């Protein structure tokens, strides 16, 4: 099951968030929420609501203490969602898209879908998710740019969780991409060490 949350009332911000279930996600203004509402809205709680994705159902549970969660213009504390439902938190309107993923392996995947699938695999305990991703979508093997996105996404998941990453590990796993990997990780370290100018 693929779940996509998309801002519905902000024409200048087109950000969306996609996950594959089963999974539990939190939405709010906190940096540690799974999806931080991408616009400034003082009426969104730090952890405003939670989605419990357990196919075939997606259940919304309100978490905010002061500000309500509305689904299709009705205040709710807990409700099963349907494809196309609208969720209002504060001044922000979010539309939910719920899709079956039975045929995902046969379709040409978007990177949004691939990265969401990687996140799901990570949360189930898999650690070498690049290989699993390439097994699921072998057409990515011939696309160096998308391969690098998949590799870098695994790297960032591991860094975020303080996993130990051995020197040259990715070069050993993907020798056909040695030059691109060196460039990518050089840039990563360069930007990580550069102080942010405000």
Tab-separated table of C-alpha atoms in Angstrom:
chain	number	residue	atom	x	y	z
A	1	UNK	CA	0.000	0.000	0.000
A	2	UNK	CA	1.406	3.379	-1.035
A	3	UNK	CA	0.347	6.468	0.918
A	4	UNK	CA	1.008	9.967	-0.408
A	5	UNK	CA	0.291	13.136	1.556
A	6	UNK	CA	0.166	16.293	-0.563
A	7	UNK	CA	-0.499	19.904	0.370
A	8	UNK	CA	-3.820	20.896	-1.183
A	9	UNK	CA	-4.209	24.611	-0.450
A	10	UNK	CA	-0.717	25.969	-1.096
A	11	UNK	CA	-0.181	26.555	-4.838
A	12	UNK	CA	3.365	27.857	-4.247
A	13	UNK	CA	4.470	24.761	-2.287
A	14	UNK	CA	4.091	21.424	-4.061
A	15	UNK	CA	5.833	19.214	-1.524
A	16	UNK	CA	4.494	15.725	-0.878
A	17	UNK	CA	5.431	12.760	1.305
A	18	UNK	CA	5.163	9.117	0.247
A	19	UNK	CA	5.485	5.969	2.353
A	20	UNK	CA	4.754	2.313	1.855
A	21	UNK	CA	2.869	0.353	4.475
A	22	UNK	CA	2.714	-1.283	6.859
A	23	UNK	CA	4.128	1.598	8.861
A	24	UNK	CA	3.219	4.217	11.461
A	25	UNK	CA	4.039	7.840	10.676
A	26	UNK	CA	3.626	11.102	12.562
A	27	UNK	CA	2.810	14.445	10.969
A	28	UNK	CA	3.368	17.815	12.597
A	29	UNK	CA	5.700	20.803	12.811
A	30	UNK	CA	8.387	19.040	14.876
A	31	UNK	CA	11.676	18.304	13.089
A	32	UNK	CA	11.438	14.725	14.373
A	33	UNK	CA	8.007	14.093	12.876
A	34	UNK	CA	8.111	11.663	9.951
A	35	UNK	CA	6.654	14.432	7.786
A	36	UNK	CA	7.256	17.954	9.012
A	37	UNK	CA	4.513	20.117	7.540
A	38	UNK	CA	6.550	22.085	4.977
A	39	UNK	CA	4.933	25.486	5.533
A	40	UNK	CA	4.892	27.700	8.618
A	41	UNK	CA	1.545	27.199	10.304
A	42	UNK	CA	1.374	28.217	13.994
A	43	UNK	CA	-1.796	26.151	14.447
A	44	UNK	CA	-0.096	22.830	13.627
A	45	UNK	CA	0.972	20.922	16.741
A	46	UNK	CA	4.464	19.479	17.082
A	47	UNK	CA	2.962	16.007	16.623
A	48	UNK	CA	-0.466	16.722	15.205
A	49	UNK	CA	-1.639	13.330	13.972
A	50	UNK	CA	-0.447	9.810	13.364
A	51	UNK	CA	-1.230	7.471	10.484
A	52	UNK	CA	-1.294	3.757	11.225
A	53	UNK	CA	-0.852	2.066	7.859
A	54	UNK	CA	-1.854	-1.593	8.196
A	55	UNK	CA	-3.041	-2.728	4.756
A	56	UNK	CA	-5.773	-2.611	3.698
A	57	UNK	CA	-6.596	0.160	6.201
A	58	UNK	CA	-5.101	3.549	6.983
A	59	UNK	CA	-6.199	4.917	10.328
A	60	UNK	CA	-5.667	8.519	11.416
A	61	UNK	CA	-5.288	9.238	15.131
A	62	UNK	CA	-5.273	12.814	16.413
A	63	UNK	CA	-2.289	13.602	18.680
A	64	UNK	CA	-2.424	17.380	19.123
A	65	UNK	CA	-3.637	18.708	22.466
A	66	UNK	CA	-4.955	22.144	21.530
A	67	UNK	CA	-5.556	22.202	17.790
A	68	UNK	CA	-8.042	19.780	16.239
A	69	UNK	CA	-7.614	17.493	13.242
A	70	UNK	CA	-10.416	17.640	10.684
A	71	UNK	CA	-11.098	14.977	8.071
A	72	UNK	CA	-13.424	16.115	5.298
A	73	UNK	CA	-14.369	19.161	7.432
A	74	UNK	CA	-15.278	17.110	10.530
A	75	UNK	CA	-13.296	17.143	13.768
A	76	UNK	CA	-12.021	13.672	14.558
A	77	UNK	CA	-9.875	11.869	17.080
A	78	UNK	CA	-9.650	8.574	15.176
A	79	UNK	CA	-10.930	7.535	11.735
A	80	UNK	CA	-10.209	5.119	8.893
A	81	UNK	CA	-9.208	7.106	5.812
A	82	UNK	CA	-10.164	6.620	2.175
A	83	UNK	CA	-8.328	7.639	-0.986
A	84	UNK	CA	-8.905	11.344	-1.649
A	85	UNK	CA	-9.830	12.312	1.921
A	86	UNK	CA	-8.811	15.811	2.997
A	87	UNK	CA	-7.111	16.385	6.346
A	88	UNK	CA	-6.982	19.875	7.843
A	89	UNK	CA	-4.440	20.712	10.527
A	90	UNK	CA	-4.384	24.367	11.507
A	91	UNK	CA	-4.603	26.356	8.278
A	92	UNK	CA	-3.007	23.553	6.266
A	93	UNK	CA	-5.046	21.271	4.020
A	94	UNK	CA	-3.544	17.885	3.130
A	95	UNK	CA	-4.948	15.418	0.632
A	96	UNK	CA	-4.228	11.728	1.074
A	97	UNK	CA	-3.739	9.318	-1.810
A	98	UNK	CA	-4.018	5.598	-0.978
A	99	UNK	CA	-2.935	3.136	-3.654
A	100	UNK	CA	-2.511	-0.608	-3.825
A	101	UNK	CA	1.071	-1.701	-4.484
A	102	UNK	CA	0.423	-5.217	-5.805
A	103	UNK	CA	1.897	-4.406	-9.214
A	104	UNK	CA	4.739	-2.089	-8.148
A	105	UNK	CA	7.439	-4.494	-9.284
A	106	UNK	CA	6.082	-4.383	-12.845
A	107	UNK	CA	5.862	-0.611	-13.240
A	108	UNK	CA	8.637	1.856	-14.022
A	109	UNK	CA	9.152	3.343	-10.563
A	110	UNK	CA	9.447	7.009	-9.700
A	111	UNK	CA	12.338	7.888	-7.388
A	112	UNK	CA	9.788	9.017	-4.811
A	113	UNK	CA	8.354	5.490	-4.776
A	114	UNK	CA	11.800	3.841	-4.699
A	115	UNK	CA	13.021	5.967	-1.791
A	116	UNK	CA	9.771	5.391	0.116
A	117	UNK	CA	10.204	1.641	-0.375
A	118	UNK	CA	13.785	1.895	0.895
A	119	UNK	CA	12.561	3.726	4.011
A	120	UNK	CA	10.014	0.981	4.616
A	121	UNK	CA	12.652	-1.749	4.277
A	122	UNK	CA	14.910	0.164	6.666
A	123	UNK	CA	12.150	0.328	9.285
A	124	UNK	CA	11.646	-3.447	9.029
A	125	UNK	CA	15.312	-4.047	9.890
A	126	UNK	CA	16.928	-4.501	6.468
A	127	UNK	CA	20.306	-2.765	6.248
A	128	UNK	CA	21.653	-3.419	2.726
A	129	UNK	CA	18.621	-2.000	0.997
A	130	UNK	CA	20.359	-1.053	-2.262
A	131	UNK	CA	20.665	-4.687	-3.313
A	132	UNK	CA	17.049	-5.385	-2.325
A	133	UNK	CA	15.927	-2.332	-4.290
A	134	UNK	CA	17.789	-3.471	-7.406
A	135	UNK	CA	16.316	-6.953	-7.056
A	136	UNK	CA	12.809	-5.469	-6.895
A	137	UNK	CA	13.388	-3.040	-9.794
A	138	UNK	CA	16.213	-4.467	-11.942
A	139	UNK	CA	15.696	-1.755	-14.566
A	140	UNK	CA	17.500	0.660	-12.184
A	141	UNK	CA	20.795	-1.204	-12.694
A	142	UNK	CA	21.265	0.414	-16.107
A	143	UNK	CA	20.564	3.934	-14.832
A	144	UNK	CA	23.654	5.260	-13.041
A	145	UNK	CA	21.991	8.434	-11.835
A	146	UNK	CA	19.124	6.611	-10.143
A	147	UNK	CA	21.528	3.959	-8.814
A	148	UNK	CA	23.504	6.744	-7.144
A	149	UNK	CA	20.302	8.150	-5.625
A	150	UNK	CA	19.459	4.718	-4.193
A	151	UNK	CA	22.986	4.250	-2.800
A	152	UNK	CA	23.154	7.721	-1.303
A	153	UNK	CA	19.734	7.295	0.295
A	154	UNK	CA	20.902	4.118	2.056
A	155	UNK	CA	24.067	5.943	3.137
A	156	UNK	CA	22.034	8.823	4.615
A	157	UNK	CA	19.665	6.437	6.435
A	158	UNK	CA	22.683	4.759	7.984
A	159	UNK	CA	24.323	8.060	8.934
A	160	UNK	CA	21.089	9.327	10.476
A	161	UNK	CA	20.953	6.191	12.646
A	162	UNK	CA	24.664	6.275	13.562
A	163	UNK	CA	25.402	2.978	11.805
A	164	UNK	CA	29.051	2.143	11.341
A	165	UNK	CA	30.055	2.656	7.704
A	166	UNK	CA	33.368	1.115	6.707
A	167	UNK	CA	35.779	3.071	4.485
A	168	UNK	CA	35.306	2.125	0.834
A	169	UNK	CA	32.341	-0.127	1.686
A	170	UNK	CA	30.217	1.206	-1.157
A	171	UNK	CA	33.115	1.014	-3.609
A	172	UNK	CA	33.471	-2.683	-2.754
A	173	UNK	CA	29.738	-3.316	-3.113
A	174	UNK	CA	29.429	-1.323	-6.361
A	175	UNK	CA	32.808	-1.380	-8.156
A	176	UNK	CA	31.250	-0.261	-11.451
A	177	UNK	CA	30.453	3.100	-9.814
A	178	UNK	CA	33.768	3.798	-8.051
A	179	UNK	CA	34.404	7.196	-9.668
A	180	UNK	CA	30.856	8.435	-9.144
A	181	UNK	CA	30.858	7.208	-5.538
A	182	UNK	CA	34.122	8.999	-4.778
A	183	UNK	CA	32.740	12.231	-6.235
A	184	UNK	CA	29.450	11.868	-4.310
A	185	UNK	CA	31.075	11.188	-0.952
A	186	UNK	CA	33.700	13.892	-1.497
A	187	UNK	CA	30.889	16.413	-2.055
A	188	UNK	CA	29.015	15.052	0.963
A	189	UNK	CA	32.027	15.549	3.234
A	190	UNK	CA	32.767	18.956	1.728
A	191	UNK	CA	29.240	20.232	2.448
A	192	UNK	CA	29.177	18.570	5.881
A	193	UNK	CA	32.335	20.461	6.878
A	194	UNK	CA	31.369	23.821	5.341
A	195	UNK	CA	29.832	26.187	7.905
A	196	UNK	CA	26.388	27.436	6.911
A	197	UNK	CA	26.327	31.124	6.114
A	198	UNK	CA	23.190	32.950	7.261
